[in-house]
Each structure stands twice: as C-alpha cells, then as structure tokens.
Coordinates of C-alpha atoms in Angstrom, one line a residue:
M2 CA -52.6 57.1 24.0
Y3 CA -50.1 54.7 22.3
K4 CA -50.4 54.9 18.2
L5 CA -51.7 51.7 16.8
T6 CA -49.7 50.2 13.9
E7 CA -50.9 48.6 10.8
D8 CA -50.0 45.1 12.2
K9 CA -52.0 45.8 15.5
I10 CA -54.9 47.2 13.4
R11 CA -54.9 44.0 11.3
L12 CA -54.8 41.9 14.6
I13 CA -57.9 43.8 15.9
F14 CA -59.9 43.4 12.7
G15 CA -58.9 39.8 12.7
L16 CA -60.1 39.3 16.4
K17 CA -63.3 41.1 15.8
V18 CA -64.0 38.8 12.5
R19 CA -63.2 35.5 14.6
H20 CA -65.4 36.8 17.4
L21 CA -68.4 37.8 15.6
R22 CA -68.1 34.3 13.7
S23 CA -67.6 32.3 16.8
E24 CA -70.8 34.0 18.5
Q25 CA -73.1 32.9 15.4
N26 CA -71.2 29.1 15.6
L27 CA -70.1 29.5 12.0
S28 CA -67.3 27.8 10.4
Q29 CA -64.9 29.7 8.2
Q30 CA -66.2 27.8 5.3
E31 CA -69.6 29.1 5.9
I32 CA -68.4 32.6 6.2
A33 CA -66.3 32.0 2.8
D34 CA -69.6 30.9 1.1
K35 CA -71.6 33.9 2.3
S36 CA -68.8 36.5 1.5
G37 CA -67.3 35.1 -1.6
L38 CA -63.8 35.1 0.0
S39 CA -61.7 32.0 0.0
V40 CA -61.2 29.8 3.3
S41 CA -57.4 30.5 3.4
Y42 CA -58.1 34.1 3.1
I43 CA -60.3 34.3 5.8
N44 CA -58.1 32.4 8.1
E45 CA -55.2 34.8 7.2
I46 CA -57.6 37.7 8.4
E47 CA -58.3 36.0 11.6
K48 CA -54.6 35.7 12.3
G49 CA -54.0 39.2 11.8
K50 CA -51.8 38.8 8.6
K51 CA -54.3 40.3 6.1
F52 CA -56.5 43.3 5.9
P53 CA -58.9 43.4 3.0
K54 CA -59.9 46.1 0.7
A55 CA -63.2 48.1 1.1
D56 CA -65.1 46.0 -1.1
K57 CA -64.4 42.9 0.8
I58 CA -65.0 44.5 4.0
A59 CA -68.3 45.0 3.0
E60 CA -69.0 41.6 1.9
L61 CA -67.6 40.2 5.3
A62 CA -69.8 42.6 7.2
E63 CA -72.8 41.4 5.4
A64 CA -71.8 37.8 6.0
L65 CA -71.3 38.3 9.7
G66 CA -74.5 40.3 10.2
T67 CA -72.7 43.6 11.3
S68 CA -72.0 47.0 10.1
Y69 CA -69.1 48.1 7.9
D70 CA -68.1 50.9 10.5
Y71 CA -68.3 48.5 13.3
L72 CA -65.9 46.1 11.6
V73 CA -63.2 48.5 10.7
S74 CA -63.5 50.4 14.2
T75 CA -61.1 49.4 16.9
K76 CA -63.8 48.9 19.3
L77 CA -64.0 45.3 20.5
P78 CA -66.5 43.7 22.5
R79 CA -66.6 43.9 26.3
A80 CA -65.0 40.3 26.7
L81 CA -62.0 41.4 24.4
T82 CA -61.4 45.0 25.6
P83 CA -58.5 44.2 27.8
L84 CA -56.7 43.3 24.4
V85 CA -57.2 46.7 23.0
D86 CA -55.8 48.0 26.3
I87 CA -52.7 46.0 26.0
F88 CA -52.2 47.1 22.2
N89 CA -52.8 50.9 23.1
S90 CA -50.4 50.7 26.1
G91 CA -47.5 49.5 23.7
V92 CA -46.4 46.8 26.1
L93 CA -46.3 44.4 23.3
D94 CA -43.6 46.4 21.8
E95 CA -41.8 46.2 25.1
L96 CA -41.7 42.6 25.3
P97 CA -38.3 41.4 24.1
F98 CA -39.8 38.2 22.1
E99 CA -36.5 37.9 20.1
H100 CA -34.1 37.7 23.5
F101 CA -36.4 34.8 24.5
G102 CA -36.5 32.9 21.4
I103 CA -40.3 33.6 20.8
D104 CA -41.7 34.1 17.7
Y105 CA -44.0 37.2 17.6
Q106 CA -46.1 35.9 15.0
K107 CA -46.8 32.9 16.7
F108 CA -47.6 34.6 20.0
V109 CA -50.1 36.7 18.0
E110 CA -51.8 33.5 16.6
I111 CA -52.2 32.2 20.3
I112 CA -54.1 35.5 21.0
T113 CA -56.3 34.9 17.9
Q114 CA -57.2 31.2 18.6
S115 CA -58.4 31.9 22.2
P116 CA -59.0 35.6 22.4
A117 CA -61.4 35.5 25.2
K118 CA -58.9 33.4 27.5
V119 CA -56.0 35.3 26.5
S120 CA -58.1 38.6 27.2
A121 CA -59.1 37.3 30.7
F122 CA -55.6 36.3 31.3
I123 CA -54.2 39.8 30.4
S124 CA -57.0 41.4 32.5
T125 CA -55.7 39.2 35.5
Y126 CA -52.2 40.1 34.9
I127 CA -53.1 43.9 34.9
D128 CA -54.9 43.6 38.2
I129 CA -52.2 41.6 39.7
A130 CA -49.6 44.3 38.3
R131 CA -51.8 47.1 39.8
N132 CA -51.9 45.4 43.3
Y133 CA -48.3 44.8 43.7
D134 CA -47.1 48.1 41.9
L135 CA -45.7 46.7 39.1
N136 CA -44.7 49.6 37.2
K137 CA -42.6 49.7 34.0
E138 CA -39.2 49.6 35.7
K139 CA -40.1 46.7 37.7
F140 CA -41.5 44.8 34.7
L141 CA -38.1 45.8 32.7
S142 CA -36.1 44.6 35.7
A143 CA -38.0 41.2 35.9
A144 CA -37.8 40.7 32.0
L145 CA -34.0 41.3 32.1
R146 CA -33.5 39.2 35.4
S147 CA -35.5 36.4 33.6
Y148 CA -33.0 36.6 30.5
Q149 CA -30.1 36.4 32.8
E150 CA -31.5 33.2 34.4
L151 CA -32.3 31.6 31.3
H152 CA -28.5 31.9 30.5
D153 CA -27.3 30.9 34.3
N154 CA -25.9 34.4 34.3
Y155 CA -23.1 33.2 32.2
F156 CA -22.4 34.6 28.7
P157 CA -19.1 32.9 27.3
Q158 CA -19.1 35.7 24.2
L159 CA -18.8 38.5 26.7
E160 CA -16.2 36.6 28.5
K161 CA -14.1 36.3 25.2
E162 CA -14.6 39.8 24.2
A163 CA -13.3 41.3 27.8
E164 CA -10.3 39.1 27.1
L165 CA -9.6 40.1 23.6
C166 CA -9.8 43.8 24.8
A167 CA -7.6 43.3 27.7
R168 CA -5.0 41.8 25.4
K169 CA -5.2 44.6 23.0
Y170 CA -4.7 47.2 25.5
K171 CA -2.4 45.6 27.7
I172 CA -4.9 45.4 30.7
P173 CA -3.5 42.9 33.1
L174 CA -5.2 39.7 33.4
N175 CA -3.7 38.5 36.7
K176 CA -3.7 41.6 38.9
P177 CA -6.1 44.6 39.4
V178 CA -6.1 47.3 37.0
D179 CA -5.8 51.0 38.3
W180 CA -8.6 53.3 37.2
T181 CA -6.4 55.8 35.8
F182 CA -5.2 53.2 33.4
L183 CA -8.5 52.9 31.9
K184 CA -9.0 56.5 31.8
E185 CA -6.1 56.7 29.7
I186 CA -7.5 53.9 27.2
L187 CA -10.7 55.9 27.0
T188 CA -9.0 59.2 26.2
K189 CA -6.4 57.8 23.7
E190 CA -8.7 55.2 21.9
Y191 CA -12.0 56.8 22.1
G192 CA -11.6 60.4 22.6
T193 CA -13.6 60.6 26.0
T194 CA -12.7 63.1 28.3
I195 CA -12.8 62.1 31.9
T196 CA -13.6 64.8 34.5
E197 CA -15.4 65.3 37.9
L198 CA -19.1 65.5 38.3
R199 CA -20.0 68.9 39.6
E200 CA -23.0 70.0 41.4
K201 CA -23.5 73.2 39.0
D202 CA -23.5 70.9 36.1
D203 CA -26.1 68.5 37.3
N204 CA -28.7 70.8 38.9
N205 CA -28.0 69.5 42.6
A206 CA -28.6 66.0 41.7
L207 CA -24.9 65.0 42.9
P208 CA -26.2 62.6 45.7
Y209 CA -28.3 60.6 43.1
L210 CA -25.7 60.1 40.3
R211 CA -22.6 58.0 40.0
A212 CA -21.6 59.7 36.6
L213 CA -23.0 61.4 33.8
Y214 CA -22.1 61.6 30.1
Y215 CA -22.3 64.6 28.1
P216 CA -22.4 63.7 24.3
E217 CA -22.2 66.9 22.9
R218 CA -18.6 67.2 24.3
R219 CA -17.6 63.6 24.8
E220 CA -17.2 63.9 28.4
L221 CA -17.8 61.4 31.2
A222 CA -18.2 63.0 34.5
I223 CA -17.6 60.9 37.6
H224 CA -18.8 61.4 41.2
P225 CA -15.7 62.8 43.1
D226 CA -16.3 60.7 46.3
L227 CA -16.5 57.2 44.6
H228 CA -13.9 54.7 45.7
P229 CA -11.2 54.0 43.1
Y230 CA -12.5 50.6 42.3
Q231 CA -16.2 52.2 41.8
K232 CA -14.4 54.5 39.2
A233 CA -12.5 51.5 37.5
F234 CA -16.0 49.7 37.2
I235 CA -17.5 52.9 35.5
L236 CA -14.8 53.2 33.2
A237 CA -14.5 49.6 32.1
K238 CA -18.2 49.8 31.5
E239 CA -17.8 52.9 29.3
I240 CA -14.9 50.7 27.6
G241 CA -17.4 48.0 27.0
Y242 CA -19.9 50.2 25.3
H243 CA -17.3 51.2 22.7
W244 CA -15.5 47.6 22.4
L245 CA -18.8 45.8 22.2
K246 CA -20.0 48.5 19.6
L247 CA -23.3 49.1 21.7
P248 CA -25.4 52.0 21.0
L249 CA -23.8 54.8 22.9
D250 CA -27.1 56.7 23.4
Q251 CA -28.5 54.1 25.6
R252 CA -26.0 54.6 28.3
I253 CA -27.2 54.7 31.9
Y254 CA -25.2 56.1 34.7
Y255 CA -27.8 57.3 37.3
Y256 CA -27.2 55.9 40.6
K257 CA -30.9 54.3 40.7
D258 CA -30.6 53.4 37.1
W259 CA -33.9 51.7 36.5
S260 CA -35.9 54.8 36.8
S261 CA -34.4 55.9 33.6
T262 CA -34.6 52.5 31.6
E263 CA -37.2 53.1 28.9
K264 CA -37.2 49.6 27.0
F265 CA -35.8 46.0 27.4
D266 CA -33.2 46.6 24.6
Q267 CA -31.8 49.7 26.7
A268 CA -31.6 47.4 29.8
L269 CA -30.0 44.7 27.9
V270 CA -27.4 47.1 26.5
N271 CA -26.5 48.3 29.9
F272 CA -26.5 44.8 31.4
Q273 CA -23.9 43.7 28.6
A274 CA -21.6 46.6 29.4
S275 CA -21.9 46.0 33.0
Y276 CA -21.0 42.3 32.5
F277 CA -18.1 43.1 30.4
A278 CA -16.8 45.6 33.1
G279 CA -16.9 42.8 35.7
S280 CA -15.1 40.3 33.4
L281 CA -12.4 43.0 32.6
L282 CA -11.8 43.9 36.2
L283 CA -12.0 40.1 37.3
P284 CA -10.5 38.1 34.5
L285 CA -12.1 34.9 34.0
Q286 CA -9.1 32.4 34.1
S287 CA -7.6 34.1 37.2
F288 CA -10.5 34.6 39.2
C289 CA -11.5 31.0 38.5
S290 CA -8.3 29.9 40.0
D291 CA -9.1 32.0 43.2
V292 CA -12.6 30.3 43.3
S293 CA -11.1 26.9 43.0
Y294 CA -9.0 27.5 46.0
F295 CA -11.9 28.9 48.0
L296 CA -14.1 25.8 47.3
E297 CA -11.5 23.2 48.0
S298 CA -10.5 24.5 51.5
M299 CA -11.2 22.2 54.2
E300 CA -12.6 24.8 56.3
F301 CA -14.5 28.0 55.4
P302 CA -12.0 30.5 53.9
G303 CA -13.3 33.6 55.3
Q304 CA -10.1 35.4 55.5
F305 CA -9.0 34.4 52.0
L306 CA -12.5 35.7 50.5
E307 CA -11.7 38.8 52.2
S308 CA -8.1 39.0 50.9
L309 CA -9.6 38.8 47.3
L310 CA -11.1 42.4 47.6
K311 CA -7.5 43.7 48.1
R312 CA -6.1 41.1 45.6
W313 CA -8.6 42.7 42.8
N314 CA -9.1 46.0 44.4
T315 CA -12.8 45.5 44.1
S316 CA -16.1 45.8 46.1
P317 CA -18.0 43.1 48.1
E318 CA -20.8 43.5 45.6
T319 CA -19.0 43.2 42.4
L320 CA -16.8 40.1 43.7
M321 CA -20.1 38.5 44.9
Y322 CA -21.7 39.2 41.8
R323 CA -19.0 38.0 39.8
L324 CA -19.3 34.7 41.7
T325 CA -22.8 34.3 40.1
N326 CA -21.4 34.1 36.8
V327 CA -18.6 31.6 37.3
L328 CA -20.4 29.3 39.8
P329 CA -22.6 28.1 37.6
G330 CA -20.9 28.8 34.2
R331 CA -17.5 27.0 35.2
F332 CA -18.3 25.0 38.5
G333 CA -21.5 23.5 37.7
L334 CA -23.1 25.1 40.8
Q335 CA -26.4 26.3 39.1
K336 CA -29.0 26.3 42.0
I337 CA -27.8 29.7 43.5
F338 CA -29.4 33.0 44.3
F339 CA -28.0 36.6 44.8
L340 CA -29.9 39.2 47.2
R341 CA -29.0 42.7 47.7
F342 CA -30.5 44.5 50.7
N343 CA -30.6 48.3 51.6
Q344 CA -30.9 49.7 55.0
D345 CA -31.7 53.5 55.1
G346 CA -31.4 55.6 58.3
N347 CA -34.6 53.6 59.8
R348 CA -32.6 50.6 61.1
Q349 CA -35.8 48.5 61.0
S350 CA -36.4 49.3 57.3
F351 CA -35.0 46.8 54.8
H352 CA -35.4 46.9 50.9
L353 CA -34.6 44.3 48.4
S354 CA -33.3 46.3 45.6
K355 CA -31.6 43.2 43.6
E356 CA -32.2 39.6 43.4
L357 CA -31.1 36.8 41.0
H358 CA -32.3 33.1 40.9
L359 CA -30.6 30.6 39.0
G360 CA -31.7 26.8 38.8
N361 CA -35.1 27.7 40.1
K362 CA -37.1 30.1 42.0
H363 CA -35.3 29.9 45.7
Q364 CA -36.9 30.3 49.1
P365 CA -35.4 33.7 49.8
H366 CA -36.9 36.0 47.2
G367 CA -38.6 39.4 46.9
N368 CA -42.1 40.2 48.0
E369 CA -44.3 43.3 47.0
S370 CA -47.0 42.6 49.5
G371 CA -45.5 44.6 52.6
E372 CA -44.4 41.5 54.4
H373 CA -41.6 41.5 56.7
Y374 CA -38.5 39.4 55.4
C375 CA -37.4 36.9 57.9
R376 CA -35.0 38.6 60.3
R377 CA -33.1 35.5 60.9
W378 CA -31.7 35.7 57.4
I379 CA -28.0 36.4 57.6
S380 CA -28.6 38.8 54.6
I381 CA -30.6 40.9 57.2
N382 CA -29.2 40.3 60.6
I383 CA -25.6 41.0 59.4
F384 CA -26.3 44.6 59.6
N385 CA -26.2 44.2 63.5
Q386 CA -22.4 43.7 63.0
L387 CA -21.9 47.0 61.6
S388 CA -21.1 50.0 63.7
A389 CA -19.2 53.4 63.7
E390 CA -16.0 51.7 63.8
K391 CA -16.7 48.7 61.8
K392 CA -17.7 49.7 58.3
Q393 CA -17.6 46.3 56.8
A394 CA -18.6 42.8 57.8
L395 CA -18.6 39.3 56.2
G396 CA -20.7 36.3 57.5
I397 CA -21.7 32.9 56.6
Q398 CA -24.9 30.6 57.7
K399 CA -26.4 27.5 56.9
S400 CA -30.1 28.1 56.4
S401 CA -32.8 25.6 56.8
Y402 CA -36.3 26.4 55.9
I403 CA -38.6 25.1 58.2
D404 CA -41.6 24.6 55.7
T405 CA -39.7 22.9 53.0
G406 CA -36.6 21.3 54.5
L407 CA -34.4 23.0 51.9
Q408 CA -31.0 24.1 53.1
Y409 CA -28.8 26.7 51.9
I410 CA -25.1 28.0 52.5
V411 CA -25.2 31.6 52.5
L412 CA -22.5 34.0 52.3
S413 CA -23.6 37.8 53.1
W414 CA -21.3 40.8 53.1
A415 CA -22.5 44.4 54.7
R416 CA -20.9 47.6 54.4
Q417 CA -21.6 51.4 54.9
T418 CA -22.3 53.0 51.5
L419 CA -19.7 55.4 50.4
I420 CA -22.1 58.1 48.8
H421 CA -24.8 58.0 51.3
P422 CA -23.3 57.9 54.9
F423 CA -26.6 56.8 56.5
S424 CA -27.3 54.0 54.3
R425 CA -26.0 50.4 54.5
T426 CA -26.0 47.7 52.0
S427 CA -25.6 43.7 52.2
V428 CA -25.0 41.5 49.3
S429 CA -25.7 37.7 49.7
I430 CA -25.2 34.5 47.7
G431 CA -27.0 31.4 48.6
I432 CA -26.1 27.9 47.2
E433 CA -28.6 25.0 47.7
I434 CA -27.3 22.3 49.6
N435 CA -27.6 19.2 47.5
N436 CA -25.3 16.4 46.0
E437 CA -23.5 18.6 43.6
A438 CA -22.9 21.2 46.2
R439 CA -21.6 18.6 48.5
K440 CA -19.0 17.3 45.7
K441 CA -17.8 21.0 44.8
I442 CA -17.8 22.7 48.4
R443 CA -15.3 20.9 50.4
W444 CA -16.0 23.0 53.7
I445 CA -19.9 22.9 53.4
D446 CA -20.0 20.8 56.8
D447 CA -17.7 22.9 58.3
P448 CA -18.8 22.7 62.0
D449 CA -18.1 26.1 62.9
I450 CA -20.7 27.4 60.6
P451 CA -23.8 28.5 62.3
V452 CA -27.1 26.7 61.5
R453 CA -30.3 28.6 61.7
E454 CA -34.0 27.7 61.1
V455 CA -35.5 30.3 58.7
N456 CA -38.7 31.2 56.9
I457 CA -39.4 33.5 54.2
T458 CA -41.6 36.4 55.9
C459 CA -42.7 36.8 59.3
Q460 CA -46.3 36.9 58.4
R461 CA -46.0 33.2 57.2
C462 CA -43.8 31.8 59.8
R463 CA -44.8 29.1 62.5
L464 CA -41.8 29.6 65.0
E465 CA -43.3 30.5 68.3
D466 CA -40.0 31.4 70.2
C467 CA -38.7 33.6 67.5
S468 CA -36.9 36.6 69.2
E469 CA -36.4 38.4 66.0
R470 CA -40.0 38.4 64.9
A471 CA -41.2 41.6 63.3
A472 CA -44.7 40.8 62.8
E473 CA -47.5 38.6 63.8
P474 CA -48.1 35.4 61.8
R475 CA -51.4 36.3 60.4
I476 CA -51.1 34.4 57.0
Y477 CA -49.8 31.4 58.4
K478 CA -52.7 31.5 61.0
K479 CA -55.1 32.2 58.5
L480 CA -53.9 29.2 56.2
Q481 CA -54.1 27.0 59.4
E482 CA -57.7 27.9 59.8
I483 CA -58.5 27.0 56.1
Q484 CA -56.6 23.9 56.6
R485 CA -58.8 22.8 59.7
V486 CA -62.0 23.6 57.5
K487 CA -60.6 21.3 54.8
D488 CA -59.7 18.6 57.3
L489 CA -63.3 18.6 58.8
L490 CA -65.1 18.4 55.4
K491 CA -62.7 15.6 54.4
S492 CA -63.7 13.8 57.7
Q493 CA -67.2 14.1 56.7
G494 CA -66.6 12.8 53.2
L495 CA -67.6 16.0 51.7
I496 CA -64.2 16.6 49.9
K497 CA -61.6 14.3 48.8

C-alpha cells in the first residue's frame, strides 16, 4: 500500500470533519462555538491545511458527536472511500499538476468543497479505467500526449537549444549528419563510449531493445541491426540529455519504452530529449524551407516528399512526426492528427501504437473497446501496397467522414520494420480540410487524390456496400433502435 504523507493525512482529517458537520447540518460557526476553535481555523482544517493538536481534536470530536479515535483514523464513510483509495494508490503524486498550470492546493480545495461528488467522479473514473484497461503506462502516455497537445506539439525553446548545440559542435544545419559524427561528439564532449548491444549482455532481450545505457561504465550500447538514421536519432537523443541537463538516470532506451516509464516527469524528460533529437537532425529553418515548397506545389508532390528521406537521411516516422511540430508551430495548420499503426504477422491485426491530436480530438482516434478500425482508412489499407519486393509505400487520401461531414487530407507511409521482419508499421498525418488548410496547401484539391467515404469503426458504420467491412455494424444498429424508440415517444408527446 502507498504510504500516506502528512499532507494527505491532513486532507483526510479535514474531509471527515466537513462530512460529519454537513451530515448534522451544522455551520462552521456552530462547530466553532461548540469546540472553542475559531471559524477560520476550522476552515483551514477542512481544507486540509491544518492538523490540530490532541486537545483540540478531542474538543472537535465532542462537538461533532464522534470519538477521538474515529476522527484521527484514516477510515472514511463509505461515500468517501474512493478518495482514500486514490490517496493510497499514489495517483495524485503522479498527476503532473505544475506542467498543466494547475495549483495542487486549489485542486485539493475542490475535493474538500464537494467530497461526495468528487468521490463519485473518481469511483466512476476508476471503473472506466478498469473496463478499458487504462493501466499506468496508458495513463502516463495520455498525460504526455495532452501536454503536447496543449502546446500544439511545438516547443520554441527546445528548437533554440538544438540550434545552439548544432552551432557549438559544428553539426550541419542544411544537410544530414552522419551518426559517426554524433558518436564522436558524445565520446569527446561527454565521455560516453558507444558500442554494439550484445545478446550476452542483455540476457537474450536483444529483440526488444534499440539501445541500453550502462551507467557504471558510461557506455551506450546500440542494437547492431539498426539503420544508420536510427542510430543517429539515438545518439542525438543522448546528446539532448546532456545538453539540456536532463536527469541522466531517467533515460529510456527500451524498444517498447512505455513499459519502463514510472512517472510523468520521466516521460517528459524522454520526450524533451526526443524532440531535441528531431530538431537536431531536421533543423528548423532548413526543414521549414522544404515544407514551404511541399505545401506550395500545384500538384501533390509525392516524389518530393520521398526525396526528403534521402535529403535528410531519415525515416518516414521521424519525417512525419517532425511535420507535427512545424505545421502548427510555423505554418498555422493547427487541426492535424498523427497516427502510427503496427501490423504483426497476423495480417488482419492492427494496433494503434501512437496518436496525437492537435486543435481538437479528430475523427480517426484510438479505441480500447475491441472495435475494428475502419479498413477504408489509408493508414490501414496502405499495408496492402507492401510486398516482399516493396518494403515501403507512400499514399494519400481525402477522407470524408459519413456521419459528420468532416474531411481530412491524409498522408500515410508504410514500411517493413527493420528489427522485426514480420512486422509492419504505418505513420499518418491528417489535416482537417477547412479555410485555413485551403489557403496553405495549394494542392489540396488535386483531382488525382483519391476521395473515400470513411467512418471510425466497422461496428459504428452505416455503409451497406463496404467490401472492406471487418465486423457487423452492431453498435450502429443498436443506436438506430434507440432512436426509433425516441421518435415514437416524441410522436406520442411523451418526451420532447
């Protein structure tokens, strides 16, 4: 069980005092008169700011008609027990209040003002979390994603630091940097030894690791089968830890890194290092020049987009994710989303492993209910373009959502993964088609871009002639039945 801290003990004590007072319909003034304590002091107690001495607790207990032992115990009435559960779990300590501009004490005051309502809310949240398997990793991932979305995934200070670092170490700002050059910087400037990751060193965990850091000998071991651009990213990230003076013991180099993330600050540290790496390898000014050309072409410049991989010696995912920084931050295209799907050996199995929504929660988004993502999404059907000979594919689609009328221009890149030969991944950027997008993207109405009607999941889709359907529209049918009942009740004047 999580150890209760003094501030949480004060909070629980205050909640009990307030709950007992409210149950008896007593005001703070009445309790003050009975106990001999001041109204302001009782107010401080109920807010969790003060914990009285033993003699004052005894007076409070008598005024509230309860025992001393009950008042000082951490046991709460049944209606408030979810609050103790949340305190015991340590979740409040994981919530990154300061990063979201939330005053922790004010949050606590909200709890104390309406404890029963907050308790019911927390209980509901816990039930939903259990039903949707919202474990700690998913919670931290969602918290970090929300942090990025609040800032439009564009962080000028990190961009500035990457440029300063590049100028100091003479890292080129207009062409790709070789990973061996970054290796030399780490060796000379930061005393880091770069080696290959060996199976005998990691207990046969090699397939699951991209890199591993050995602090006792200041050694960074990198998976030998990685592409040079992947090695460059790992090394640029390591430079970021040092340059930004981030806590080095918070490094994460696991292939599936969320499983090793323990708290939000650790997630934030690794995000900052990763953002720095992207900015170092795809420098802001030069990359923005490329993006300007891309947006201002009269026809969709697919070949130019593919040429950027060679120009910057980078991966489709790094390139596409870098677009989520500069499109909103430098070009004013703020309503965009980013999706990464993984497809394993079972060619009908798709897993959304990463998503980001800027501007609002967009139509294509993750779900944890086991529903089948719409197979008309280019993010998914682009996998059909891959083959034994074709390891990589780029596609574009204008997606029109049949229930909302919203349209997105969606770019997708699929490829075979390097470490796992039977696994594939696709990364996609979607831009909501609105007046701003039409002003900034000259090729947005290119007639050669295919247009498709899509939906969110098969279970919610009303399309009758969909050849890609992977599941029956059971949720759609259920909602239709409910609507028919509502229409009947309205026709009878029973509901408005």
